[in-house]
Short mmCIF file of C-alpha atoms and ligand atoms in Angstrom, two decimals:
data_model
loop_
_atom_site.label_atom_id
_atom_site.label_comp_id
_atom_site.label_asym_id
_atom_site.label_seq_id
_atom_site.Cartn_x
_atom_site.Cartn_y
_atom_site.Cartn_z
CA MET A 1 -8.78 -13.40 8.98
CA GLN A 2 -11.65 -14.03 6.84
CA ILE A 3 -10.80 -15.16 3.20
CA VAL A 4 -13.49 -14.68 0.54
CA VAL A 5 -12.99 -16.03 -3.06
CA ALA A 6 -14.87 -14.31 -5.91
CA ARG A 7 -15.19 -15.80 -9.25
CA ASN A 8 -13.72 -12.82 -11.24
CA ARG A 9 -12.82 -9.18 -10.70
CA ALA A 10 -16.21 -7.65 -11.13
CA GLU A 11 -17.71 -9.95 -8.40
CA LEU A 12 -14.78 -9.09 -6.18
CA GLY A 13 -15.41 -5.43 -6.67
CA SER A 14 -18.92 -5.49 -6.15
CA TRP A 15 -18.84 -7.61 -3.02
CA VAL A 16 -16.17 -5.50 -1.41
CA ALA A 17 -18.05 -2.38 -2.29
CA GLY A 18 -21.25 -3.56 -0.77
CA GLN A 19 -19.44 -4.51 2.30
CA ALA A 20 -17.83 -1.46 2.73
CA ALA A 21 -20.84 0.84 2.05
CA ALA A 22 -22.74 -1.14 4.65
CA GLU A 23 -20.02 -0.56 7.16
CA LEU A 24 -19.96 2.96 6.42
CA CYS A 25 -23.61 3.25 6.98
CA LYS A 26 -23.48 1.64 10.19
CA ILE A 27 -20.74 3.66 11.38
CA ILE A 28 -22.37 6.89 10.42
CA ALA A 29 -25.62 5.87 12.08
CA GLU A 30 -23.63 5.26 15.35
CA HIS A 31 -21.32 8.35 15.23
CA GLY A 32 -22.51 10.67 12.77
CA ASP A 33 -19.57 10.46 10.57
CA ALA A 34 -16.95 7.87 9.24
CA SER A 35 -13.53 7.81 7.64
CA LEU A 36 -12.41 5.81 4.78
CA LEU A 37 -8.63 5.15 3.65
CA VAL A 38 -8.58 4.37 0.00
CA ALA A 39 -5.87 2.68 -2.00
CA THR A 40 -5.25 2.99 -5.66
CA GLY A 41 -3.59 0.49 -8.15
CA SER A 42 -5.39 -1.86 -10.59
CA SER A 43 -6.92 -3.84 -7.63
CA GLN A 44 -9.26 -1.09 -6.65
CA PHE A 45 -10.68 -0.33 -10.09
CA GLU A 46 -13.74 -2.46 -9.93
CA VAL A 47 -14.09 -1.72 -6.03
CA LEU A 48 -14.36 1.95 -6.41
CA ASP A 49 -16.32 1.82 -9.56
CA ALA A 50 -18.84 -0.25 -7.46
CA LEU A 51 -18.55 1.81 -4.16
CA CYS A 52 -19.31 5.17 -6.02
CA ARG A 53 -22.86 3.63 -7.09
CA HIS A 54 -23.79 3.06 -3.32
CA ASP A 55 -26.15 6.02 -3.03
CA GLU A 56 -27.42 4.81 0.27
CA VAL A 57 -24.06 6.02 2.02
CA PRO A 58 -24.36 9.56 3.21
CA TRP A 59 -21.16 10.51 1.50
CA ASP A 60 -21.13 14.11 2.95
CA GLN A 61 -20.57 12.38 6.26
CA VAL A 62 -17.47 10.43 5.11
CA THR A 63 -13.80 11.70 5.19
CA GLY A 64 -11.40 10.09 3.01
CA PHE A 65 -7.49 9.54 3.27
CA HIS A 66 -5.24 8.84 0.69
CA LEU A 67 -2.95 5.49 1.21
CA ASP A 68 0.16 6.38 -1.03
CA GLU A 69 1.54 8.46 -3.80
CA TYR A 70 4.79 8.81 -5.74
CA VAL A 71 7.27 11.46 -4.80
CA GLY A 72 7.82 14.01 -7.57
CA LEU A 73 4.57 13.42 -9.59
CA SER A 74 2.38 16.43 -10.12
CA PRO A 75 -1.39 15.45 -9.41
CA ASP A 76 -2.31 15.73 -13.38
CA HIS A 77 0.44 13.06 -14.22
CA PRO A 78 -1.17 10.04 -15.84
CA ALA A 79 0.13 8.02 -12.98
CA SER A 80 -0.38 10.04 -10.20
CA PHE A 81 -2.64 8.52 -7.60
CA CYS A 82 -4.19 11.91 -6.87
CA ARG A 83 -5.44 12.05 -10.35
CA TYR A 84 -6.48 8.34 -9.99
CA LEU A 85 -8.41 9.09 -6.88
CA ARG A 86 -10.07 12.23 -8.29
CA GLU A 87 -11.30 10.56 -11.40
CA ARG A 88 -12.32 7.24 -9.98
CA PHE A 89 -13.69 8.28 -6.60
CA VAL A 90 -13.35 11.89 -5.26
CA ASP A 91 -15.24 13.45 -8.03
CA ARG A 92 -17.72 10.88 -8.29
CA VAL A 93 -19.22 11.28 -4.67
CA THR A 94 -19.77 14.33 -2.48
CA LEU A 95 -17.42 13.59 0.46
CA LYS A 96 -17.23 15.73 3.64
CA ARG A 97 -13.55 16.00 2.94
CA PHE A 98 -10.69 14.04 1.27
CA HIS A 99 -7.13 14.26 2.29
CA PHE A 100 -4.94 13.92 -0.65
CA LEU A 101 -1.02 13.23 -0.30
CA ARG A 102 0.23 15.67 -3.02
CA GLY A 103 3.33 14.12 -4.50
CA ASP A 104 4.87 17.29 -5.91
CA GLY A 105 5.61 19.43 -2.63
CA ASP A 106 7.99 18.72 0.26
CA SER A 107 7.46 14.94 0.81
CA THR A 108 8.44 14.91 4.38
CA MET A 109 6.22 17.75 5.18
CA THR A 110 3.15 16.41 3.23
CA ALA A 111 3.78 12.88 5.24
CA SER A 112 3.92 14.85 8.47
CA GLU A 113 1.02 17.18 7.90
CA THR A 114 -1.27 14.28 6.73
CA GLY A 115 -0.21 12.27 9.71
CA GLU A 116 -1.36 15.16 11.96
CA ARG A 117 -4.56 15.52 10.01
CA LEU A 118 -5.17 11.68 10.55
CA HIS A 119 -4.57 11.78 14.21
CA SER A 120 -6.69 15.00 14.91
CA HIS A 121 -9.56 13.22 13.04
CA GLY A 122 -9.61 10.23 15.27
CA GLN A 123 -10.36 11.76 18.64
CA GLY A 124 -10.90 8.62 20.80
CA ARG A 125 -11.98 6.50 17.82
CA PRO A 126 -9.62 4.69 15.29
CA PRO A 127 -8.58 7.50 12.84
CA ILE A 128 -9.55 5.06 10.00
CA ASP A 129 -13.05 3.31 10.24
CA VAL A 130 -12.89 1.26 6.97
CA ALA A 131 -9.61 0.64 5.04
CA LEU A 132 -9.50 -0.51 1.48
CA VAL A 133 -5.95 -1.80 0.47
CA GLY A 134 -4.36 -4.26 -1.93
CA ILE A 135 -1.28 -6.39 -2.12
CA GLY A 136 1.49 -5.76 -4.56
CA GLU A 137 3.10 -8.46 -6.50
CA ASN A 138 6.22 -8.28 -4.27
CA GLY A 139 3.94 -8.62 -1.42
CA HIS A 140 3.85 -4.90 -0.34
CA LEU A 141 1.21 -3.17 1.50
CA ALA A 142 0.61 0.38 0.33
CA PHE A 143 4.19 1.37 -0.74
CA ASN A 144 5.79 -0.57 2.12
CA ASP A 145 7.94 -2.63 0.03
CA PRO A 146 10.08 -5.64 1.60
CA PRO A 147 11.68 -5.46 4.06
CA ALA A 148 8.93 -3.31 5.42
CA ASP A 149 9.15 -1.32 8.84
CA PHE A 150 6.74 -3.08 11.20
CA GLU A 151 7.95 -1.17 14.02
CA THR A 152 7.55 2.73 13.39
CA LYS A 153 4.59 4.53 14.69
CA GLU A 154 4.99 7.46 12.40
CA PRO A 155 1.69 7.47 10.40
CA TYR A 156 2.93 8.38 7.13
CA LEU A 157 6.54 7.61 5.84
CA VAL A 158 8.70 8.62 2.78
CA VAL A 159 9.82 5.16 1.48
CA ARG A 160 12.02 3.94 -1.30
CA LEU A 161 10.37 1.79 -3.90
CA ASP A 162 12.19 -1.54 -4.94
CA ALA A 163 12.78 -2.89 -8.24
CA ALA A 164 9.85 -5.32 -8.37
CA CYS A 165 7.42 -2.59 -7.29
CA ARG A 166 8.75 -0.32 -10.08
CA ARG A 167 8.67 -3.16 -12.79
CA GLN A 168 5.06 -3.79 -11.67
CA GLN A 169 4.04 -0.03 -12.49
CA VAL A 170 5.40 -0.41 -15.89
CA GLY A 171 3.79 -3.73 -16.28
CA GLU A 172 0.48 -2.16 -15.64
CA GLY A 173 1.10 0.50 -18.08
CA TRP A 174 1.51 3.37 -15.76
CA PHE A 175 4.92 4.28 -16.96
CA SER A 176 6.63 3.66 -20.19
CA ASP A 177 9.93 2.35 -18.55
CA ILE A 178 11.54 1.60 -15.13
CA ALA A 179 13.66 4.81 -15.36
CA ALA A 180 10.34 6.73 -15.42
CA VAL A 181 8.95 5.53 -12.22
CA PRO A 182 9.95 7.61 -9.14
CA GLU A 183 12.24 6.05 -6.87
CA PHE A 184 10.36 7.33 -3.91
CA ALA A 185 6.84 7.30 -2.34
CA ILE A 186 4.88 8.66 0.54
CA SER A 187 3.15 5.75 2.12
CA MET A 188 1.11 5.19 5.30
CA SER A 189 3.19 3.14 7.45
CA ILE A 190 2.09 -0.55 8.35
CA HIS A 191 1.45 0.41 11.78
CA GLN A 192 -1.03 2.93 10.90
CA ILE A 193 -2.76 0.85 8.37
CA MET A 194 -3.32 -1.95 11.27
CA GLN A 195 -4.77 0.64 13.38
CA SER A 196 -7.72 0.67 11.00
CA ALA A 197 -10.87 -0.63 12.71
CA ARG A 198 -11.94 -2.74 9.49
CA ILE A 199 -9.69 -3.57 6.51
CA PHE A 200 -10.82 -5.07 3.30
CA CYS A 201 -7.95 -6.22 1.16
CA SER A 202 -8.61 -6.78 -2.58
CA VAL A 203 -6.56 -8.98 -4.49
CA PRO A 204 -7.39 -9.98 -8.24
CA ASP A 205 -5.35 -11.44 -10.80
CA GLU A 206 -2.82 -14.54 -11.29
CA ARG A 207 0.28 -12.52 -11.14
CA LYS A 208 -0.79 -11.91 -7.41
CA ALA A 209 -1.14 -15.56 -6.79
CA GLU A 210 2.39 -16.07 -5.07
CA ALA A 211 2.12 -12.82 -2.77
CA VAL A 212 -1.34 -14.05 -1.78
CA GLN A 213 0.05 -17.55 -0.70
CA ARG A 214 3.20 -16.33 1.02
CA SER A 215 0.92 -13.61 2.83
CA VAL A 216 -1.58 -16.17 4.00
CA GLU A 217 0.64 -19.28 4.46
CA GLY A 218 4.11 -18.30 4.99
CA PRO A 219 5.68 -16.63 8.17
CA VAL A 220 4.58 -12.98 9.31
CA THR A 221 7.70 -11.23 8.11
CA PRO A 222 8.65 -7.75 7.02
CA LEU A 223 9.97 -9.60 3.95
CA VAL A 224 6.38 -10.31 3.17
CA PRO A 225 4.89 -6.98 4.25
CA ALA A 226 1.20 -8.07 3.58
CA SER A 227 1.71 -11.09 5.95
CA ILE A 228 1.01 -8.66 8.91
CA LEU A 229 -2.71 -8.47 7.85
CA ARG A 230 -3.15 -11.85 9.50
CA THR A 231 -2.55 -10.43 12.94
CA HIS A 232 -5.45 -7.86 12.36
CA GLY A 233 -8.66 -8.67 14.13
CA ALA A 234 -11.35 -7.49 11.45
CA LEU A 235 -9.44 -8.21 8.08
CA THR A 236 -11.32 -9.55 5.25
CA LEU A 237 -8.93 -10.70 2.37
CA VAL A 238 -10.75 -10.93 -1.03
CA VAL A 239 -9.18 -12.59 -3.94
CA ASP A 240 -10.32 -13.82 -7.28
CA LEU A 241 -10.04 -17.53 -8.40
CA ALA A 242 -6.84 -16.57 -10.29
CA ALA A 243 -5.23 -14.87 -7.18
CA ALA A 244 -6.45 -18.06 -4.99
CA SER A 245 -4.73 -20.42 -7.34
CA MET A 246 -1.61 -21.13 -5.24
CA LEU A 247 -3.50 -21.23 -1.72
CA SER A 248 -3.65 -24.76 -0.28
CA ARG A 249 -6.79 -26.97 -0.01
CA VAL A 250 -7.08 -26.43 3.65
CA ILE A 251 -7.25 -22.66 3.29
CA ILE A 252 -9.63 -22.71 0.47
CA ASP A 253 -11.82 -25.22 2.34
CA GLN A 254 -12.22 -22.41 5.05
CA ALA A 255 -12.88 -19.61 2.71
CA ILE A 256 -16.35 -18.21 1.80
CA GLU A 257 -16.91 -18.80 -1.96
CA LEU A 258 -19.02 -16.24 -3.56
C1 GLP B 1 -0.02 -0.17 -5.40
C2 GLP B 1 -0.51 1.02 -4.68
C3 GLP B 1 -1.36 0.68 -3.42
C4 GLP B 1 -2.03 -0.59 -3.75
C5 GLP B 1 -0.94 -1.75 -3.81
C6 GLP B 1 -1.38 -2.76 -4.74
O1 GLP B 1 1.24 0.20 -5.93
N1 GLP B 1 0.51 2.01 -4.35
O2 GLP B 1 -2.07 1.82 -3.16
O3 GLP B 1 -2.71 -0.93 -2.54
O4 GLP B 1 0.18 -1.03 -4.36
O5 GLP B 1 -1.67 -2.23 -5.84
P1 GLP B 1 -2.02 -3.02 -7.25
O6 GLP B 1 -3.43 -3.10 -7.10
O7 GLP B 1 -1.79 -1.97 -8.45
O8 GLP B 1 -1.18 -4.23 -7.24
#
C-alpha cells in the first residue's frame, strides 16, 4: 500500500484524477479499452470534478461501473447515487457505457444482473482496471458496513446499512433525518472490489481520521472493512492532512507528501 498525503481536498482530488487518467490512457493504449469503477459520497466530489477535465482520456473507450446504491430510491431522488453519478460524471464525459445500479427495481435482480455484466466484461482481464473508492466514517468500503463479509464471491450484494453509516448520510446533508435513510443498499462486495487491478482510495476530512488510522494501523478485520485494502498489491490511499491526523509518525514518514 502506498500512502499519499495531500494538503487539502482540492489537491487530493486533482492528484487522484491525474493518476487515474494516466492509468486509463495506458490501459487503453495496451488493450483498446478500459473499465472504471466509480464510488460516490463526499470523498469523490473533487476527484470526479477533476477527472472529467482530463480530455486526453479517450472516454468513448471507457466502460464505467457503479459501486453502490440505496435500495428504494428513485434515480431522481436528491440522495440517489445514480443521480450523483449522472450529474458529476456520466453526463460530463462521453463514455462507451455506464452500468448504473438502479435502486428502485428488484434489488436482488439488479445485483445479479450487474454482476453478470461485470464478469462478461472482464474476459480474461480483471473486470475493473481502475477503481475509485472511499472509506466511510465507520470504516466501511462501499456499503459493506462492519462486520463486512470478506468471504463471499458474489460480485454485488444486497446489504443492511448500520446506524453509523445512516447517521453519516444525514450528517452530510443527503437526508433530513435517519428515518429517511434507506435501510438497505446494493453494494459491490469486498471480494469483487479487491479484484480490481488498481485501486485509488480517496479519504479527506478530519471525521475520517479514526477510520483511516484503524484501517492502516489496526488488524485486518471485517470489523474495519477498509483494513482489507492493505492486502491489495496496487492500492494507493490518498488522504488530506486532516484525515491523516491520527496516523503514527512512522507511517507518515513512509508516505509521499504532495
Ligand atoms: C459512501 C458511498 C460509497 C463511498 C463511501 C465513502 O457512503 N456509498 O460509494 O465510497 O461510502 O463515502 P463518503 O465519501 O461519503 O464517506
